[in-house]
């Protein structure tokens, strides 16, 4: 048996419509799947041209969490103590930073050159942290 790809990642959001607006209209992602499963809304987005790698924008609740646990997750997320992490690459970190500032995205770290590339941090409306980086070519 060989595993060959990470196809989906998940982050918690408090409002899926607000998340959809942020990830699509501010970050430029595309809706991959928006399906009412009855017991939950399966809402995924992906970077343009990369539909095989989806991010599930999941509202805390059933079937994964019982009501009490979902309430605790919402509380921690609201405090910024439970946010998930996403790492995204770009061809031009400084230009991407300028574009996101113009769209009103919350910047947590300014673009900084590091040994691996130039990166900066943003936060979504729910406290999830996102790093956006322009990676330097790997040396072998």
Tab-separated table of N, CA and C in Angstrom:
chain	number	residue	atom	x	y	z
A	1	UNK	N	0.849	-1.184	0.000
A	1	UNK	CA	0.000	0.000	0.000
A	1	UNK	C	0.888	1.238	0.000
A	2	UNK	N	0.589	2.181	-0.904
A	2	UNK	CA	1.338	3.421	-0.971
A	2	UNK	C	0.366	4.586	-0.967
A	3	UNK	N	0.573	5.499	-0.041
A	3	UNK	CA	-0.211	6.734	-0.045
A	3	UNK	C	0.482	7.707	-0.982
A	4	UNK	N	-0.310	8.474	-1.767
A	4	UNK	CA	0.325	9.296	-2.781
A	4	UNK	C	-0.091	10.758	-2.809
A	5	UNK	N	-0.990	11.201	-1.924
A	5	UNK	CA	-1.385	12.614	-1.962
A	5	UNK	C	-2.177	12.973	-0.715
A	6	UNK	N	-2.101	14.236	-0.347
A	6	UNK	CA	-3.018	14.797	0.641
A	6	UNK	C	-4.096	15.488	-0.181
A	7	UNK	N	-5.314	14.994	-0.089
A	7	UNK	CA	-6.374	15.517	-0.944
A	7	UNK	C	-7.274	16.533	-0.253
A	8	UNK	N	-7.423	16.419	1.073
A	8	UNK	CA	-8.292	17.343	1.802
A	8	UNK	C	-7.679	17.683	3.139
A	9	UNK	N	-7.835	18.931	3.513
A	9	UNK	CA	-7.494	19.405	4.845
A	9	UNK	C	-8.746	20.072	5.392
A	10	UNK	N	-8.794	20.276	6.710
A	10	UNK	CA	-9.998	20.829	7.332
A	10	UNK	C	-9.616	21.933	8.289
A	11	UNK	N	-10.420	22.989	8.306
A	11	UNK	CA	-10.326	24.011	9.338
A	11	UNK	C	-11.745	24.322	9.804
A	12	UNK	N	-11.850	24.722	11.073
A	12	UNK	CA	-13.150	25.108	11.605
A	12	UNK	C	-13.428	26.568	11.301
A	13	UNK	N	-14.682	26.848	10.976
A	13	UNK	CA	-15.177	28.209	10.769
A	13	UNK	C	-16.507	28.327	11.505
A	14	UNK	N	-16.844	29.532	11.916
A	14	UNK	CA	-18.097	29.720	12.651
A	14	UNK	C	-19.280	29.983	11.732
A	15	UNK	N	-19.009	30.496	10.545
A	15	UNK	CA	-20.064	30.839	9.596
A	15	UNK	C	-19.564	30.456	8.208
A	16	UNK	N	-20.175	29.465	7.604
A	16	UNK	CA	-19.684	28.982	6.319
A	16	UNK	C	-19.878	29.991	5.187
A	17	UNK	N	-20.927	30.791	5.235
A	17	UNK	CA	-21.107	31.802	4.185
A	17	UNK	C	-20.044	32.892	4.292
A	18	UNK	N	-19.732	33.309	5.511
A	18	UNK	CA	-18.672	34.299	5.721
A	18	UNK	C	-17.315	33.717	5.306
A	19	UNK	N	-17.099	32.444	5.617
A	19	UNK	CA	-15.861	31.777	5.215
A	19	UNK	C	-15.758	31.714	3.700
A	20	UNK	N	-16.849	31.384	3.042
A	20	UNK	CA	-16.866	31.314	1.588
A	20	UNK	C	-16.510	32.666	0.985
A	21	UNK	N	-17.078	33.734	1.530
A	21	UNK	CA	-16.767	35.077	1.043
A	21	UNK	C	-15.280	35.379	1.215
A	22	UNK	N	-14.725	35.059	2.378
A	22	UNK	CA	-13.309	35.343	2.645
A	22	UNK	C	-12.397	34.539	1.725
A	23	UNK	N	-12.579	33.235	1.699
A	23	UNK	CA	-11.658	32.378	0.956
A	23	UNK	C	-11.788	32.536	-0.560
A	24	UNK	N	-12.979	32.841	-1.054
A	24	UNK	CA	-13.171	33.002	-2.493
A	24	UNK	C	-12.927	34.457	-2.917
A	25	UNK	N	-13.603	35.400	-2.277
A	25	UNK	CA	-13.532	36.788	-2.744
A	25	UNK	C	-12.291	37.550	-2.294
A	26	UNK	N	-11.699	37.167	-1.180
A	26	UNK	CA	-10.492	37.865	-0.719
A	26	UNK	C	-9.221	37.099	-1.072
A	27	UNK	N	-9.229	35.781	-0.887
A	27	UNK	CA	-8.023	35.006	-1.169
A	27	UNK	C	-7.973	34.460	-2.589
A	28	UNK	N	-9.090	34.508	-3.306
A	28	UNK	CA	-9.079	34.090	-4.705
A	28	UNK	C	-9.211	32.597	-4.936
A	29	UNK	N	-9.676	31.865	-3.937
A	29	UNK	CA	-9.880	30.427	-4.116
A	29	UNK	C	-11.179	30.180	-4.873
A	30	UNK	N	-11.388	28.934	-5.233
A	30	UNK	CA	-12.590	28.523	-5.949
A	30	UNK	C	-13.401	27.565	-5.088
A	31	UNK	N	-14.708	27.613	-5.245
A	31	UNK	CA	-15.560	26.621	-4.587
A	31	UNK	C	-15.351	25.295	-5.311
A	32	UNK	N	-15.056	24.275	-4.546
A	32	UNK	CA	-14.919	22.941	-5.120
A	32	UNK	C	-16.227	22.184	-4.952
A	33	UNK	N	-16.710	22.095	-3.702
A	33	UNK	CA	-17.949	21.383	-3.413
A	33	UNK	C	-18.756	22.173	-2.388
A	34	UNK	N	-20.039	22.342	-2.653
A	34	UNK	CA	-20.961	22.938	-1.688
A	34	UNK	C	-22.199	22.059	-1.694
A	35	UNK	N	-22.226	21.104	-0.778
A	35	UNK	CA	-23.251	20.059	-0.773
A	35	UNK	C	-23.921	19.968	0.588
A	36	UNK	N	-25.232	20.003	0.602
A	36	UNK	CA	-25.985	19.773	1.834
A	36	UNK	C	-26.129	18.268	2.002
A	37	UNK	N	-25.483	17.730	3.029
A	37	UNK	CA	-25.544	16.294	3.284
A	37	UNK	C	-26.670	15.929	4.236
A	38	UNK	N	-27.463	16.921	4.627
A	38	UNK	CA	-28.540	16.684	5.578
A	38	UNK	C	-28.068	16.900	7.002
A	39	UNK	N	-27.036	16.190	7.408
A	39	UNK	CA	-26.500	16.321	8.762
A	39	UNK	C	-25.409	17.388	8.851
A	40	UNK	N	-24.930	17.865	7.697
A	40	UNK	CA	-23.932	18.932	7.662
A	40	UNK	C	-23.806	19.471	6.236
A	41	UNK	N	-23.224	20.643	6.124
A	41	UNK	CA	-22.899	21.232	4.823
A	41	UNK	C	-21.434	20.928	4.533
A	42	UNK	N	-21.192	20.211	3.444
A	42	UNK	CA	-19.835	19.879	3.022
A	42	UNK	C	-19.398	20.988	2.071
A	43	UNK	N	-18.556	21.884	2.572
A	43	UNK	CA	-18.128	23.058	1.811
A	43	UNK	C	-16.619	23.032	1.683
A	44	UNK	N	-16.128	22.869	0.452
A	44	UNK	CA	-14.690	22.858	0.228
A	44	UNK	C	-14.303	23.895	-0.811
A	45	UNK	N	-13.093	24.412	-0.659
A	45	UNK	CA	-12.506	25.345	-1.608
A	45	UNK	C	-11.133	24.815	-2.005
A	46	UNK	N	-10.625	25.344	-3.102
A	46	UNK	CA	-9.281	24.976	-3.545
A	46	UNK	C	-8.651	26.162	-4.261
A	47	UNK	N	-7.341	26.100	-4.386
A	47	UNK	CA	-6.650	27.120	-5.173
A	47	UNK	C	-6.977	26.911	-6.639
A	48	UNK	N	-7.061	27.977	-7.433
A	48	UNK	CA	-7.344	27.815	-8.858
A	48	UNK	C	-6.334	26.864	-9.514
A	49	UNK	N	-6.855	25.950	-10.299
A	49	UNK	CA	-6.006	25.001	-11.000
A	49	UNK	C	-5.548	23.822	-10.157
A	50	UNK	N	-5.993	23.728	-8.914
A	50	UNK	CA	-5.571	22.640	-8.038
A	50	UNK	C	-6.778	22.002	-7.343
A	51	UNK	N	-7.746	21.495	-8.113
A	51	UNK	CA	-8.973	20.961	-7.514
A	51	UNK	C	-8.778	19.665	-6.736
A	52	UNK	N	-7.619	19.048	-6.856
A	52	UNK	CA	-7.376	17.789	-6.146
A	52	UNK	C	-7.037	18.009	-4.677
A	53	UNK	N	-6.733	19.257	-4.280
A	53	UNK	CA	-6.389	19.565	-2.886
A	53	UNK	C	-7.425	20.539	-2.345
A	54	UNK	N	-8.353	19.997	-1.572
A	54	UNK	CA	-9.463	20.781	-1.050
A	54	UNK	C	-9.248	21.142	0.415
A	55	UNK	N	-9.840	22.267	0.814
A	55	UNK	CA	-9.884	22.667	2.215
A	55	UNK	C	-11.350	22.632	2.625
A	56	UNK	N	-11.668	21.795	3.601
A	56	UNK	CA	-13.024	21.711	4.128
A	56	UNK	C	-13.219	22.837	5.134
A	57	UNK	N	-14.190	23.690	4.888
A	57	UNK	CA	-14.546	24.790	5.791
A	57	UNK	C	-15.695	24.260	6.653
A	58	UNK	N	-15.352	23.690	7.788
A	58	UNK	CA	-16.307	22.940	8.600
A	58	UNK	C	-16.792	23.740	9.797
A	59	UNK	N	-18.092	23.764	9.963
A	59	UNK	CA	-18.714	24.373	11.137
A	59	UNK	C	-18.697	23.339	12.261
A	60	UNK	N	-18.188	23.697	13.452
A	60	UNK	CA	-18.142	22.723	14.541
A	60	UNK	C	-19.532	22.198	14.888
A	61	UNK	N	-19.682	20.902	14.910
A	61	UNK	CA	-20.969	20.289	15.234
A	61	UNK	C	-21.020	18.859	14.753
A	62	UNK	N	-22.219	18.274	14.775
A	62	UNK	CA	-22.377	16.892	14.341
A	62	UNK	C	-22.018	16.759	12.847
A	63	UNK	N	-21.553	15.641	12.402
A	63	UNK	CA	-21.434	14.393	13.144
A	63	UNK	C	-20.098	14.245	13.885
A	64	UNK	N	-19.149	15.131	13.636
A	64	UNK	CA	-17.824	14.977	14.239
A	64	UNK	C	-17.811	15.297	15.725
A	65	UNK	N	-18.643	16.249	16.146
A	65	UNK	CA	-18.617	16.714	17.535
A	65	UNK	C	-20.009	16.704	18.144
A	66	UNK	N	-20.095	16.300	19.407
A	66	UNK	CA	-21.369	16.408	20.113
A	66	UNK	C	-21.608	17.885	20.447
A	67	UNK	N	-22.828	18.273	20.790
A	67	UNK	CA	-23.133	19.694	21.030
A	67	UNK	C	-22.239	20.369	22.078
A	68	UNK	N	-21.926	19.703	23.167
A	68	UNK	CA	-21.096	20.308	24.215
A	68	UNK	C	-19.681	20.570	23.701
A	69	UNK	N	-19.123	19.590	23.017
A	69	UNK	CA	-17.767	19.751	22.475
A	69	UNK	C	-17.752	20.818	21.386
A	70	UNK	N	-18.780	20.840	20.539
A	70	UNK	CA	-18.867	21.865	19.494
A	70	UNK	C	-18.877	23.260	20.114
A	71	UNK	N	-19.592	23.426	21.227
A	71	UNK	CA	-19.616	24.711	21.922
A	71	UNK	C	-18.242	25.100	22.436
A	72	UNK	N	-17.496	24.138	22.959
A	72	UNK	CA	-16.138	24.407	23.438
A	72	UNK	C	-15.222	24.798	22.285
A	73	UNK	N	-15.363	24.109	21.162
A	73	UNK	CA	-14.549	24.421	19.984
A	73	UNK	C	-14.863	25.832	19.501
A	74	UNK	N	-16.151	26.185	19.429
A	74	UNK	CA	-16.531	27.542	18.999
A	74	UNK	C	-15.947	28.593	19.932
A	75	UNK	N	-15.998	28.330	21.232
A	75	UNK	CA	-15.469	29.278	22.217
A	75	UNK	C	-13.957	29.466	22.044
A	76	UNK	N	-13.236	28.368	21.900
A	76	UNK	CA	-11.784	28.453	21.720
A	76	UNK	C	-11.423	29.129	20.399
A	77	UNK	N	-12.179	28.822	19.360
A	77	UNK	CA	-11.931	29.439	18.054
A	77	UNK	C	-12.150	30.943	18.133
A	78	UNK	N	-13.223	31.369	18.795
A	78	UNK	CA	-13.532	32.793	18.950
A	78	UNK	C	-12.425	33.531	19.698
A	79	UNK	N	-11.817	32.863	20.675
A	79	UNK	CA	-10.724	33.467	21.451
A	79	UNK	C	-9.407	33.478	20.683
A	80	UNK	N	-9.365	32.814	19.545
A	80	UNK	CA	-8.114	32.716	18.798
A	80	UNK	C	-7.181	31.655	19.347
A	81	UNK	N	-7.712	30.784	20.187
A	81	UNK	CA	-6.880	29.772	20.833
A	81	UNK	C	-6.925	28.416	20.132
A	82	UNK	N	-7.712	28.296	19.095
A	82	UNK	CA	-7.870	26.987	18.460
A	82	UNK	C	-7.737	27.051	16.951
A	83	UNK	N	-7.383	28.159	16.418
A	83	UNK	CA	-7.359	28.279	14.962
A	83	UNK	C	-6.478	27.240	14.301
A	84	UNK	N	-6.881	26.832	13.127
A	84	UNK	CA	-6.065	25.930	12.329
A	84	UNK	C	-4.970	26.709	11.627
A	85	UNK	N	-4.199	26.024	10.850
A	85	UNK	CA	-3.097	26.634	10.108
A	85	UNK	C	-3.166	26.182	8.667
A	86	UNK	N	-2.971	27.104	7.750
A	86	UNK	CA	-2.815	26.783	6.335
A	86	UNK	C	-1.513	27.404	5.856
A	87	UNK	N	-0.832	26.733	4.958
A	87	UNK	CA	0.385	27.248	4.343
A	87	UNK	C	0.161	27.261	2.839
A	88	UNK	N	0.293	28.438	2.243
A	88	UNK	CA	0.012	28.618	0.818
A	88	UNK	C	1.236	29.258	0.179
A	89	UNK	N	1.562	28.857	-1.045
A	89	UNK	CA	2.688	29.472	-1.733
A	89	UNK	C	2.191	30.418	-2.819
A	90	UNK	N	3.057	31.361	-3.160
A	90	UNK	CA	2.773	32.354	-4.189
A	90	UNK	C	4.059	32.631	-4.955
A	91	UNK	N	3.930	33.158	-6.160
A	91	UNK	CA	5.110	33.517	-6.946
A	91	UNK	C	5.719	34.839	-6.493
A	92	UNK	N	4.909	35.696	-5.845
A	92	UNK	CA	5.391	37.024	-5.443
A	92	UNK	C	4.740	37.408	-4.107
A	93	UNK	N	5.453	37.161	-3.011
A	93	UNK	CA	4.892	37.403	-1.676
A	93	UNK	C	4.570	38.875	-1.442
A	94	UNK	N	5.428	39.762	-1.878
A	94	UNK	CA	5.197	41.186	-1.617
A	94	UNK	C	3.977	41.712	-2.378
A	95	UNK	N	3.804	41.294	-3.607
A	95	UNK	CA	2.643	41.704	-4.403
A	95	UNK	C	1.365	41.095	-3.821
A	96	UNK	N	1.417	39.826	-3.428
A	96	UNK	CA	0.256	39.182	-2.819
A	96	UNK	C	-0.122	39.905	-1.535
A	97	UNK	N	0.873	40.276	-0.742
A	97	UNK	CA	0.642	41.032	0.494
A	97	UNK	C	-0.078	42.344	0.188
A	98	UNK	N	0.420	43.092	-0.803
A	98	UNK	CA	-0.212	44.371	-1.190
A	98	UNK	C	-1.667	44.160	-1.596
A	99	UNK	N	-1.927	43.122	-2.385
A	99	UNK	CA	-3.288	42.833	-2.842
A	99	UNK	C	-4.216	42.525	-1.663
A	100	UNK	N	-3.732	41.747	-0.708
A	100	UNK	CA	-4.562	41.373	0.434
A	100	UNK	C	-4.793	42.551	1.374
A	101	UNK	N	-3.797	43.401	1.544
A	101	UNK	CA	-3.974	44.615	2.348
A	101	UNK	C	-5.073	45.478	1.724
A	102	UNK	N	-5.035	45.621	0.392
A	102	UNK	CA	-6.040	46.427	-0.308
A	102	UNK	C	-7.449	45.847	-0.148
A	103	UNK	N	-7.552	44.540	0.057
A	103	UNK	CA	-8.850	43.878	0.242
A	103	UNK	C	-9.285	43.862	1.704
A	104	UNK	N	-8.460	44.431	2.598
A	104	UNK	CA	-8.828	44.507	4.006
A	104	UNK	C	-8.557	43.256	4.813
A	105	UNK	N	-7.714	42.372	4.322
A	105	UNK	CA	-7.381	41.143	5.044
A	105	UNK	C	-6.493	41.494	6.238
A	106	UNK	N	-6.745	40.847	7.382
A	106	UNK	CA	-5.950	41.089	8.580
A	106	UNK	C	-4.556	40.484	8.420
A	107	UNK	N	-3.547	41.337	8.492
A	107	UNK	CA	-2.154	40.907	8.375
A	107	UNK	C	-1.604	40.702	9.786
A	108	UNK	N	-1.003	39.548	10.049
A	108	UNK	CA	-0.427	39.287	11.373
A	108	UNK	C	1.090	39.427	11.378
A	109	UNK	N	1.724	39.228	10.241
A	109	UNK	CA	3.172	39.396	10.089
A	109	UNK	C	3.441	39.981	8.712
A	110	UNK	N	4.281	40.992	8.663
A	110	UNK	CA	4.657	41.618	7.389
A	110	UNK	C	5.588	40.683	6.611
A	111	UNK	N	5.686	40.876	5.290
A	111	UNK	CA	6.605	40.032	4.506
A	111	UNK	C	8.035	40.151	5.043
A	112	UNK	N	8.640	39.005	5.247
A	112	UNK	CA	9.986	38.937	5.803
A	112	UNK	C	10.786	37.895	5.047
A	113	UNK	N	12.018	38.238	4.721
A	113	UNK	CA	12.886	37.264	4.063
A	113	UNK	C	13.462	36.332	5.122
A	114	UNK	N	13.341	35.055	4.857
A	114	UNK	CA	13.815	34.020	5.771
A	114	UNK	C	14.703	33.060	4.966
A	115	UNK	N	15.376	32.129	5.628
A	115	UNK	CA	16.249	31.213	4.883
A	115	UNK	C	15.537	30.420	3.782
A	116	UNK	N	14.255	30.166	3.944
A	116	UNK	CA	13.502	29.345	2.988
A	116	UNK	C	12.726	30.154	1.955
A	117	UNK	N	12.609	31.477	2.162
A	117	UNK	CA	11.844	32.301	1.226
A	117	UNK	C	11.343	33.561	1.890
A	118	UNK	N	10.390	34.204	1.253
A	118	UNK	CA	9.758	35.404	1.797
A	118	UNK	C	8.342	35.011	2.175
A	119	UNK	N	7.959	35.241	3.430
A	119	UNK	CA	6.593	34.897	3.802
A	119	UNK	C	6.002	35.936	4.736
A	120	UNK	N	4.680	35.840	4.887
A	120	UNK	CA	3.951	36.735	5.778
A	120	UNK	C	2.739	35.991	6.306
A	121	UNK	N	2.116	36.564	7.347
A	121	UNK	CA	0.985	35.903	7.968
A	121	UNK	C	-0.289	36.712	7.869
A	122	UNK	N	-1.395	36.000	7.740
A	122	UNK	CA	-2.726	36.607	7.785
A	122	UNK	C	-3.596	35.749	8.698
A	123	UNK	N	-4.778	36.269	9.013
A	123	UNK	CA	-5.731	35.519	9.827
A	123	UNK	C	-7.095	35.635	9.158
A	124	UNK	N	-7.820	34.526	9.127
A	124	UNK	CA	-9.176	34.585	8.582
A	124	UNK	C	-10.120	35.147	9.649
A	125	UNK	N	-11.380	35.388	9.318
A	125	UNK	CA	-12.308	35.997	10.285
A	125	UNK	C	-12.566	35.156	11.534
A	126	UNK	N	-12.092	33.919	11.561
A	126	UNK	CA	-12.388	33.008	12.666
A	126	UNK	C	-11.167	32.695	13.524
A	127	UNK	N	-10.038	33.300	13.206
A	127	UNK	CA	-8.830	33.083	13.989
A	127	UNK	C	-7.865	32.077	13.396
A	128	UNK	N	-8.217	31.457	12.280
A	128	UNK	CA	-7.294	30.520	11.643
A	128	UNK	C	-6.113	31.288	11.065
A	129	UNK	N	-4.929	30.772	11.313
A	129	UNK	CA	-3.707	31.418	10.840
A	129	UNK	C	-3.315	30.862	9.477
A	130	UNK	N	-2.865	31.775	8.615
A	130	UNK	CA	-2.464	31.399	7.264
A	130	UNK	C	-1.107	32.039	6.990
A	131	UNK	N	-0.168	31.245	6.522
A	131	UNK	CA	1.139	31.743	6.102
A	131	UNK	C	1.165	31.683	4.583
A	132	UNK	N	1.610	32.760	3.971
A	132	UNK	CA	1.714	32.812	2.519
A	132	UNK	C	3.178	33.068	2.183
A	133	UNK	N	3.776	32.196	1.395
A	133	UNK	CA	5.207	32.295	1.146
A	133	UNK	C	5.604	32.152	-0.300
A	134	UNK	N	6.652	32.865	-0.607
A	134	UNK	CA	7.354	32.747	-1.894
A	134	UNK	C	8.612	31.955	-1.568
A	135	UNK	N	8.613	30.689	-1.911
A	135	UNK	CA	9.689	29.806	-1.501
A	135	UNK	C	10.892	29.932	-2.426
A	136	UNK	N	12.086	29.912	-1.839
A	136	UNK	CA	13.318	29.891	-2.631
A	136	UNK	C	13.507	28.485	-3.187
A	137	UNK	N	14.185	28.365	-4.322
A	137	UNK	CA	14.450	27.020	-4.858
A	137	UNK	C	15.224	26.187	-3.829
A	138	UNK	N	14.880	24.926	-3.755
A	138	UNK	CA	15.563	24.025	-2.825
A	138	UNK	C	16.962	23.713	-3.357
A	139	UNK	N	17.886	23.652	-2.427
A	139	UNK	CA	19.229	23.214	-2.801
A	139	UNK	C	19.400	21.782	-2.308
A	140	UNK	N	20.050	20.975	-3.109
A	140	UNK	CA	20.191	19.573	-2.717
A	140	UNK	C	21.552	19.269	-2.173
